């Protein structure tokens, strides 16, 4: 596949070769990572939109919550239901849920949860909120494709490929400063190259930052050797880094758990704020520990990059001795942790409020556009004149690339908006609903590839883009029919998050409709089926 | 409102700064007038452009503080530059004219930023 002129010779042609082919093979999945990751910037808003029944949860159940009584009730419930569990967690009423929430690991190490009345301890009927991954679906897609560790490794490899593509792209781009502000529309291949260069060069700092920080976040996974050699378990490394006592291994020696409510009172006095969570590890074992968490400052300070921790107090679960205290609004641990936290914040956009999130959204979309225009450019160039890289197989390989372009770009976007439709269309009480939505997403994506293989490229593009536009533009209608809510009712209720989701969907729908119109009809006779 | 003003100030100055750098270039100067600028004029445009990019940084630091402001600044520059390039491709005169908003409103913006 290498042309002799590109193989030998100087530095720039070989970098161009690497950019073209590396970018092509990595580009399809990188587009999916960028598009879903960019939607994931608004995961909270999307989750809120996807749980239209959520309001029912924050309606207070009692006039004033007595935290001590609540913790006593939760402890009694957990002792009754899961005395031999390895892990309990008690979520005190407040925030998004007015109920007392208990979580535990059952005998099969599966997490279970229940909602209790904070004053009586009675189990409340199961959540009437529809089960959904909400915006987390997009976040999960972009770092693991819902494929666990295999997905994490795949995304890591693709991220390295992206960094290589960025560097080789800079080397390849001969007039990076001369063409800085250049976009020449309606000039075919020239326009695609201009667009590819403009979105990439103008957002280059963001593209480097997001790829690099994403890669570094997973260093314990991607570069595990040093940790494995020097520490018995990764936990020990992080405990040392955070200057906290190491995780205590289960001893198997039974010892009664100390009462939790006195620890809550003590911790609230130390932290000087109401607690939000009480977490118990290894209840009933001599290694038991209890951690009481303070709530993180909501909304916080928009001029801070690093978050203000809510603080926590760690107790020995048997003797009730204080093992460790992190006061609220204090940074934890060493400079390494601070650096890691800064990279974490930079990647997650959890600072600066919605201004920063919108900047990330626009820059992320520019990144996705960079990959899409790059993949398209590859074929636009070769449709003018075949470069015969694959000998007499070339037409078939080009056809494959065309199909993958349509499915990976238009098809993925189509699957993303279809996910919103599944959220409203699947029955609320359907068992395994959460998985159903995700399966629906992948089903639509696969169908898009099949459709792309069946139709000729221009047809496939217009049809998928039109379908996407239709689904986006009709989303408010679907919502109005299924829940009776709309942008107007949301705005009247001051719910800018849900309104924002619908308005953004409509804006993307208009963009898709515009793109569908722009796709040129097939030129050569017989190209259309 | 405070926030909206800060965003507006940064976007306008960043856009004006990018436009200044853009108009200094021969290719883009020709899109507005037939000939390129003489070297001193070109340097002036570049200096003005840089000055407005600096002003955008000032507004960022002023509203978001050093740590967040330094991250926001390149983000706003990217958005402003993308808007400029998109506009300039179809309506260069209009895109250039929009850049005049920042110098026109600058005293007011500076006064509001205090």
XYZ file of C-alpha atoms in Angstrom:
643
model
C 0.000 0.000 0.000
C 3.035 2.246 0.186
C 3.892 4.180 -2.871
C 7.615 4.190 -3.496
C 7.702 8.001 -3.589
C 6.190 8.102 -0.124
C 8.266 5.364 1.415
C 11.748 6.629 0.835
C 12.952 10.177 0.925
C 12.554 12.909 3.401
C 10.938 13.386 6.745
C 7.796 15.236 5.724
C 6.471 12.719 3.170
C 6.927 9.871 5.614
C 5.077 11.842 8.295
C 2.325 12.587 5.761
C 2.065 8.869 5.042
C 1.773 8.104 8.750
C -0.832 10.854 9.191
C -2.928 9.609 6.269
C -2.975 5.920 7.136
C -2.771 6.153 10.901
C -5.493 8.785 10.864
C -7.668 6.703 8.557
C -7.653 3.484 10.591
C -7.922 5.218 13.964
C -10.281 7.960 12.792
C -13.536 6.031 12.787
C -13.391 4.982 16.425
C -11.786 8.282 17.437
C -14.804 10.052 15.957
C -17.053 7.901 18.143
C -14.880 8.661 21.189
C -14.957 12.393 20.513
C -18.615 12.678 19.630
C -19.829 10.667 22.629
C -17.261 12.235 24.946
C -18.401 15.673 23.862
C -22.043 14.805 24.550
C -20.774 13.450 27.870
C -19.724 16.984 28.825
C -23.427 17.493 29.542
C -23.954 14.116 31.224
C -25.773 15.646 34.203
C -28.178 17.556 31.988
C -28.802 14.514 29.773
C -29.383 12.259 32.793
C -31.830 14.794 34.167
C -33.695 14.909 30.843
C -33.738 11.111 30.746
C -35.325 10.883 34.186
C -38.529 12.870 33.761
C -39.925 11.462 36.996
C -36.972 12.642 39.097
C -38.891 15.491 40.783
C -40.972 12.960 42.714
C -37.775 12.023 44.559
C -36.722 15.346 46.046
C -40.120 16.017 47.639
C -39.301 15.954 51.377
C -40.678 12.953 53.263
C -40.349 14.452 56.757
C -40.302 18.014 57.959
C -36.860 17.860 59.463
C -34.483 14.966 58.989
C -32.942 13.622 62.180
C -29.620 12.302 60.861
C -28.860 10.297 64.015
C -32.201 8.523 63.862
C -31.797 7.955 60.119
C -28.365 6.353 60.530
C -29.705 4.145 63.336
C -32.553 2.992 61.079
C -30.214 2.346 58.173
C -27.807 0.402 60.394
C -30.627 -1.729 61.757
C -31.865 -2.422 58.220
C -28.403 -3.393 56.969
C -27.717 -5.586 60.014
C -30.952 -7.404 59.257
C -30.569 -7.726 55.467
C -26.817 -8.016 54.930
C -24.967 -8.765 58.175
C -22.189 -10.645 56.361
C -21.647 -8.061 53.634
C -18.212 -6.605 52.811
C -19.533 -3.138 52.142
C -22.338 -0.876 53.311
C -23.066 2.645 52.338
C -25.707 4.951 53.778
C -26.805 8.005 51.808
C -28.440 10.557 54.089
C -31.555 12.330 52.791
C -30.855 15.466 50.815
C -29.721 16.567 47.400
C -31.636 14.757 44.684
C -33.356 12.196 46.888
C -35.353 12.884 50.043
C -35.252 9.212 51.038
C -32.649 7.474 53.160
C -30.667 5.303 50.744
C -28.798 2.158 51.701
C -26.414 0.257 49.440
C -24.684 -3.038 50.136
C -22.773 -5.831 48.463
C -24.751 -9.069 48.631
C -23.383 -12.618 49.033
C -22.524 -12.672 45.299
C -20.712 -9.317 45.530
C -23.483 -7.654 43.542
C -24.493 -4.174 44.640
C -28.019 -3.858 46.018
C -29.877 -0.794 47.175
C -33.050 0.242 48.918
C -34.794 3.498 49.770
C -36.036 3.883 53.332
C -38.311 6.368 55.013
C -35.991 8.575 57.107
C -38.270 8.617 60.162
C -39.770 5.107 60.193
C -37.217 2.991 58.332
C -40.001 1.477 56.220
C -38.841 0.373 52.777
C -40.218 2.774 50.180
C -41.567 1.322 46.937
C -38.856 0.851 44.312
C -37.796 3.913 42.376
C -40.547 4.950 40.036
C -37.881 6.791 38.107
C -37.155 4.997 34.856
C -33.945 2.984 34.988
C -31.465 4.591 32.637
C -27.772 5.150 32.267
C -28.637 8.636 31.096
C -25.684 10.777 30.131
C -23.279 8.237 31.643
C -23.904 6.063 28.599
C -22.003 8.603 26.500
C -19.247 8.928 29.075
C -18.848 5.136 29.164
C -18.852 4.892 25.386
C -16.001 7.361 25.099
C -13.571 5.641 27.442
C -14.444 1.950 27.135
C -17.184 1.365 24.506
C -19.126 -0.509 27.239
C -16.459 -3.221 26.899
C -14.763 -3.055 30.311
C -10.982 -3.316 30.492
C -10.695 -4.369 26.829
C -12.418 -1.129 25.895
C -10.155 0.928 28.139
C -7.097 -0.545 26.412
C -8.591 0.007 22.968
C -9.341 3.650 23.760
C -5.821 4.056 25.186
C -4.246 2.749 21.975
C -6.481 5.006 19.877
C -5.566 8.007 22.032
C -1.876 7.359 21.381
C -2.729 7.129 17.679
C -4.482 10.485 17.973
C -1.434 12.137 19.555
C 0.688 10.706 16.738
C -1.828 11.991 14.177
C -1.746 15.471 15.737
C 2.049 15.647 15.658
C 2.386 14.217 12.153
C -0.441 16.495 11.046
C 1.497 19.559 12.201
C 4.571 18.346 10.323
C 2.508 17.627 7.204
C 0.738 21.000 7.232
C 3.244 23.114 5.319
C 1.488 26.461 5.661
C 0.213 26.221 9.201
C 0.521 29.992 9.761
C -0.181 31.155 6.203
C -3.431 29.174 6.134
C -4.314 29.933 9.742
C -7.513 31.839 8.857
C -8.175 30.187 5.505
C -11.350 28.416 4.535
C -12.295 28.329 0.846
C -15.844 26.982 0.502
C -17.369 25.297 -2.572
C -13.998 24.123 -3.896
C -14.342 20.366 -3.420
C -11.221 18.690 -2.107
C -9.631 22.079 -1.335
C -12.563 22.960 0.969
C -12.396 19.647 2.817
C -8.665 20.119 3.427
C -9.202 23.731 4.556
C -11.966 22.653 6.941
C -9.853 19.792 8.292
C -6.933 22.186 8.873
C -9.021 24.989 10.354
C -10.891 22.957 12.976
C -7.671 21.165 13.938
C -5.255 24.103 14.057
C -7.640 26.549 15.730
C -8.471 24.123 18.553
C -5.083 22.403 18.746
C -4.359 23.251 22.425
C -7.646 21.643 23.415
C -7.058 18.536 21.287
C -3.631 17.941 22.850
C -4.883 18.631 26.357
C -7.907 16.354 26.149
C -6.016 13.442 24.577
C -3.030 13.732 26.888
C -5.034 14.166 30.101
C -7.313 11.280 29.112
C -4.305 9.036 28.672
C -2.575 10.117 31.883
C -5.724 9.564 33.975
C -5.369 5.837 33.363
C -1.692 5.550 34.248
C -2.218 2.836 36.888
C -3.812 0.715 34.138
C -1.626 1.584 31.171
C 1.709 1.581 33.059
C 1.202 -0.839 35.930
C 4.723 -2.259 36.245
C 6.178 0.262 38.711
C 3.159 -0.021 41.004
C 3.147 -3.814 40.848
C 6.827 -3.990 41.801
C 6.768 -1.537 44.701
C 3.321 -1.946 46.255
C 1.312 -4.987 47.356
C -1.801 -3.483 45.740
C -2.597 -0.265 43.852
C -4.679 0.840 46.876
C -1.523 0.979 48.992
C 0.112 3.314 46.465
C -2.836 5.693 46.452
C -3.151 5.644 50.239
C 0.517 6.639 50.505
C 0.072 9.325 47.868
C -2.985 10.734 49.623
C -1.229 10.394 52.984
C -4.056 8.266 54.297
C -3.941 5.007 56.245
C -3.825 2.068 53.803
C -6.890 0.004 53.041
C -7.312 -2.693 55.692
C -7.548 -6.259 54.460
C -10.260 -8.458 55.887
C -8.964 -10.594 58.769
C -11.791 -13.138 59.076
C -11.852 -12.512 62.837
C -15.375 -11.575 63.919
C -15.748 -8.388 65.955
C -18.921 -6.433 66.625
C -19.338 -3.196 64.695
C -19.449 -0.105 66.843
C -22.674 1.934 66.743
C -22.634 4.272 63.762
C -24.691 7.209 65.023
C -22.157 8.388 67.676
C -19.486 8.369 64.933
C -21.773 10.502 62.762
C -22.197 13.064 65.548
C -18.448 13.150 66.202
C -17.606 13.501 62.504
C -20.126 16.269 61.944
C -18.546 18.167 64.843
C -15.044 17.747 63.372
C -16.087 18.627 59.807
C -18.403 21.409 60.998
C -21.064 20.454 58.436
C -23.870 17.915 58.028
C -22.622 14.587 56.665
C -23.860 13.193 53.348
C -22.621 9.604 53.373
C -21.549 6.960 55.874
C -19.529 4.119 54.365
C -18.688 0.927 56.258
C -16.082 -1.527 55.020
C -16.059 -5.105 56.340
C -18.829 -4.716 58.952
C -18.559 -7.416 61.629
C -14.874 -8.083 60.906
C -12.011 -6.940 63.133
C -10.716 -4.854 60.204
C -13.958 -2.844 59.959
C -13.665 0.845 59.185
C -16.232 3.630 58.954
C -15.853 6.716 56.825
C -18.174 9.697 57.226
C -18.202 12.074 54.237
C -19.129 15.717 54.160
C -20.967 16.998 51.081
C -18.934 18.709 48.346
C -19.683 22.413 48.017
C -22.332 22.557 45.306
C -21.704 25.115 42.620
C -18.559 26.038 44.500
C -16.240 28.746 43.382
C -16.061 29.286 39.619
C -12.523 30.623 39.813
C -11.063 27.425 41.235
C -9.615 24.685 39.079
C -9.336 22.129 41.863
C -12.527 21.146 43.653
C -13.154 21.930 47.304
C -13.432 18.591 49.040
C -16.304 18.031 51.445
C -13.883 16.366 53.843
C -14.150 13.050 55.645
C -13.382 11.348 58.947
C -12.194 7.733 59.038
C -12.885 5.636 62.149
C -11.878 2.181 63.278
C -15.129 0.243 63.002
C -14.589 -1.731 66.204
C -12.863 0.623 68.652
C -14.330 3.864 67.182
C -10.841 5.457 67.206
C -10.288 8.239 64.686
C -7.811 6.990 62.053
C -7.707 9.935 59.676
C -9.297 13.351 59.128
C -9.489 15.400 55.939
C -11.059 18.753 56.703
C -13.460 20.237 54.155
C -12.012 22.704 51.638
C -8.516 21.316 52.130
C -6.496 19.772 49.346
C -5.539 16.184 50.062
C -2.090 14.711 49.897
C 1.017 15.502 47.935
C 1.949 17.567 44.895
C 1.602 14.442 42.731
C -2.010 14.126 43.815
C -2.589 17.819 43.135
C -1.117 17.447 39.646
C -3.226 14.349 39.042
C -6.332 16.146 40.300
C -5.596 19.106 38.038
C -5.366 16.817 34.980
C -8.541 15.093 36.133
C -10.386 18.413 36.403
C -9.048 19.530 33.036
C -10.366 16.384 31.392
C -13.723 16.249 33.183
C -14.444 20.000 32.854
C -15.656 20.063 36.423
C -14.566 23.647 37.007
C -15.806 27.048 35.910
C -19.448 25.986 35.571
C -21.381 25.891 32.329
C -19.196 28.462 30.562
C -16.312 26.012 30.568
C -18.615 23.139 29.639
C -19.814 24.985 26.561
C -16.216 25.757 25.582
C -15.445 22.054 25.933
C -18.541 21.139 23.952
C -17.587 23.410 21.041
C -13.918 22.366 21.089
C -14.887 18.701 21.372
C -17.245 19.004 18.416
C -14.396 20.665 16.500
C -12.267 17.616 17.361
C -14.969 15.270 16.094
C -15.227 17.408 12.951
C -11.459 17.135 12.523
C -11.706 13.330 12.450
C -14.790 13.303 10.228
C -13.314 15.727 7.670
C -10.046 13.767 7.707
C -11.809 10.471 6.955
C -13.925 12.105 4.245
C -10.924 13.856 2.727
C -9.224 10.485 2.257
C -12.003 9.321 -0.054
C -12.709 12.710 -1.669
C -9.095 12.740 -2.833
C -9.249 9.191 -4.149
C -12.610 9.543 -5.833
C -11.023 12.125 -8.150
C -8.269 9.712 -9.054
C -7.620 6.264 -7.621
C -4.144 5.955 -6.159
C -4.184 2.154 -6.610
C -2.643 1.535 -3.164
C -4.133 -1.943 -2.985
C -3.464 -3.153 -6.526
C -6.507 -4.659 -8.182
C -8.278 -4.862 -4.799
C -8.295 -1.074 -4.613
C -11.945 -0.464 -5.646
C -13.148 -2.960 -3.068
C -11.033 -1.443 -0.282
C -12.258 2.039 -1.256
C -15.831 0.772 -1.095
C -15.152 -0.628 2.380
C -13.704 2.704 3.507
C -16.760 4.513 2.129
C -19.075 2.198 4.046
C -17.081 2.597 7.255
C -17.071 6.383 6.822
C -20.859 6.529 6.587
C -21.458 4.075 9.432
C -18.825 5.479 11.767
C -19.772 9.129 11.286
C -23.432 9.498 10.272
C -24.345 6.137 11.794
C -22.856 6.923 15.182
C -24.586 10.293 15.395
C -27.834 8.593 14.404
C -27.365 5.994 17.156
C -26.746 8.771 19.714
C -30.050 10.521 19.016
C -31.810 7.147 18.783
C -30.625 6.525 22.357
C -32.734 9.508 23.462
C -35.733 8.015 21.652
C -35.273 4.624 23.313
C -35.264 6.428 26.660
C -38.777 7.690 26.022
C -40.170 4.727 24.067
C -39.147 1.696 26.155
C -41.755 0.945 28.848
C -40.873 2.514 32.206
C -41.310 -0.762 34.103
C -39.431 -2.920 31.573
C -36.978 -5.248 33.337
C -33.361 -4.587 32.364
C -34.434 -1.280 30.864
C -31.032 0.290 31.403
C -29.367 -2.356 29.245
C -32.200 -2.206 26.735
C -31.428 1.412 25.916
C -27.739 0.677 25.386
C -28.515 -2.405 23.257
C -30.834 -0.222 21.198
C -28.007 2.255 20.694
C -25.643 -0.421 19.382
C -28.397 -1.985 17.259
C -29.038 1.295 15.459
C -25.293 1.791 14.971
C -24.896 -1.688 13.432
C -27.961 -1.164 11.230
C -26.360 2.049 10.003
C -23.326 0.079 8.790
C -25.622 -2.413 7.050
C -27.530 0.445 5.441
C -24.254 2.046 4.328
C -23.184 -1.237 2.734
C -26.516 -1.537 0.942
C -26.771 2.029 -0.413
C -24.284 3.938 -2.570
C -22.285 6.532 -0.603
C -24.140 9.789 -1.453
C -27.506 8.102 -0.894
C -26.335 6.519 2.348
C -25.053 9.886 3.606
C -28.213 11.830 2.820
C -30.538 9.154 4.145
C -28.712 8.753 7.447
C -28.230 12.479 7.934
C -31.889 13.119 7.146
C -32.987 10.450 9.608
C -30.721 11.990 12.238
C -32.132 15.453 11.518
C -35.665 14.129 11.768
C -35.016 12.365 15.083
C -33.306 15.469 16.525
C -35.962 17.911 15.370
C -38.816 15.682 16.495
C -37.332 15.012 19.936
C -39.348 17.806 21.628
C -42.480 16.377 20.006
C -41.717 12.879 21.304
C -41.130 14.305 24.752
C -44.376 16.266 24.670
C -46.313 13.157 23.636
C -44.703 10.806 26.176
C -44.300 13.077 29.218
C -46.353 16.176 28.413
C -43.309 18.382 28.986
C -41.629 20.717 26.531
C -38.976 23.396 26.338
C -41.624 25.902 27.425
C -42.733 24.010 30.528
C -39.084 23.414 31.416
C -38.174 27.076 31.057
C -41.224 28.152 33.037
C -40.085 25.811 35.825
C -36.569 27.278 35.612
C -35.205 23.918 34.409
C -32.531 25.183 32.036
C -30.747 21.809 31.958
C -33.611 19.876 30.376
C -34.526 22.781 28.118
C -30.873 22.986 27.077
C -30.824 19.313 26.085
C -33.808 19.761 23.756
C -32.593 23.025 22.284
C -29.143 21.516 21.626
C -30.769 18.484 19.973
C -32.780 20.793 17.723
C -29.662 22.810 16.833
C -27.758 19.620 15.947
C -30.800 18.481 13.953
C -30.705 21.682 11.896
C -26.978 21.151 11.294
C -27.648 17.575 10.141
C -30.435 18.754 7.823
C -28.083 21.362 6.346
C -25.353 18.727 5.894
C -27.831 16.367 4.218
C -28.688 19.085 1.699
C -25.006 19.745 1.057
C -24.203 16.152 0.092
C -23.961 16.209 -3.656
C -26.222 13.893 -5.624
C -24.364 11.062 -7.383
C -22.589 12.367 -10.471
C -21.734 9.285 -12.499
C -24.682 7.438 -14.033
C -25.381 4.119 -12.388
C -23.897 5.248 -9.079
C -27.339 5.509 -7.556
C -29.098 2.246 -6.813
C -25.409 39.171 34.323
C -21.883 39.589 35.558
C -20.980 36.304 33.896
C -22.765 37.176 30.644
C -20.816 40.444 30.488
C -17.549 38.624 31.125
C -18.259 36.094 28.359
C -19.265 38.872 25.963
C -16.154 40.927 26.752
C -13.832 37.967 26.215
C -15.529 36.835 23.006
C -15.567 40.320 21.468
C -11.943 41.094 22.286
C -10.746 37.627 21.262
C -12.619 37.965 17.973
C -11.177 41.432 17.352
C -7.681 40.176 18.166
C -7.974 37.268 15.739
C -9.414 39.614 13.090
C -6.448 41.965 13.535
C -3.992 39.125 12.940
C -6.081 37.918 10.016
C -6.372 41.242 8.209
C -2.624 41.761 8.511
C -2.036 38.812 6.171
C -1.646 39.486 2.439
C -4.236 36.947 1.344
C -6.933 38.274 3.642
C -6.047 41.919 3.115
C -6.683 41.338 -0.606
C -10.188 40.115 0.215
C -11.006 43.551 1.670
C -8.926 45.876 -0.542
C -7.068 45.201 -3.768
C -3.506 45.532 -2.469
C -1.677 44.143 0.541
C -0.539 46.485 3.313
C 2.878 48.055 3.488
C 5.111 46.453 6.076
C 4.665 49.107 8.827
C 0.872 48.977 8.494
C 0.992 45.207 8.644
C 3.020 45.355 11.847
C 0.448 47.769 13.268
C -2.394 45.351 12.552
C -0.427 42.556 14.184
C 0.294 44.696 17.233
C -3.367 45.684 17.503
C -4.456 42.071 17.129
C -2.062 40.942 19.831
C -3.216 43.773 22.074
C -6.833 42.590 21.827
C -5.853 38.972 22.459
C -4.108 40.318 25.567
C -7.268 42.175 26.536
C -9.219 38.926 26.179
C -6.731 37.337 28.586
C -7.211 40.277 30.970
C -11.004 39.802 30.987
C -10.551 36.034 31.524
C -8.240 36.494 34.502
C -10.414 39.276 35.856
C -13.550 37.138 35.971
C -12.311 33.571 36.431
C -9.088 34.088 38.371
C -5.661 32.845 37.347
C -6.115 29.065 37.282
C -9.468 28.859 35.504
C -8.888 32.046 33.494
C -5.726 30.631 31.945
C -7.670 27.558 30.801
C -10.659 29.539 29.509
C -8.540 31.914 27.431
C -7.354 29.433 24.754
C -10.875 27.989 24.718
C -12.393 31.376 23.924
C -9.634 32.079 21.371
C -10.523 28.840 19.572
C -14.221 29.635 19.486
C -13.606 33.228 18.345
C -11.178 32.105 15.631
C -13.594 29.441 14.347
C -16.368 32.043 14.143
C -14.049 34.464 12.339
C -12.856 31.874 9.796
C -16.412 30.724 9.103
C -17.646 34.286 8.639
C -14.661 35.491 6.642
C -15.056 32.644 4.130
C -18.544 33.759 3.100
C -18.810 37.461 4.038
C -15.309 38.888 4.640
C -16.462 42.492 4.989
C -19.146 41.670 7.510
C -16.760 39.430 9.463
C -14.167 42.231 9.539
C -16.813 44.798 10.491
C -17.951 42.725 13.464
C -14.437 43.010 14.856
C -14.986 46.755 15.273
C -17.546 46.065 18.004
C -14.798 45.350 20.521
C -12.872 48.646 20.181
C -16.189 50.535 20.040
C -17.464 48.985 23.249
C -14.084 48.672 24.964
C -14.377 51.642 27.363
C -17.753 50.360 28.540
C -16.488 46.824 28.936
C -13.428 47.982 30.873
C -15.595 50.162 33.080
C -17.932 47.232 33.824
C -14.979 44.948 34.598
C -13.871 47.615 37.065
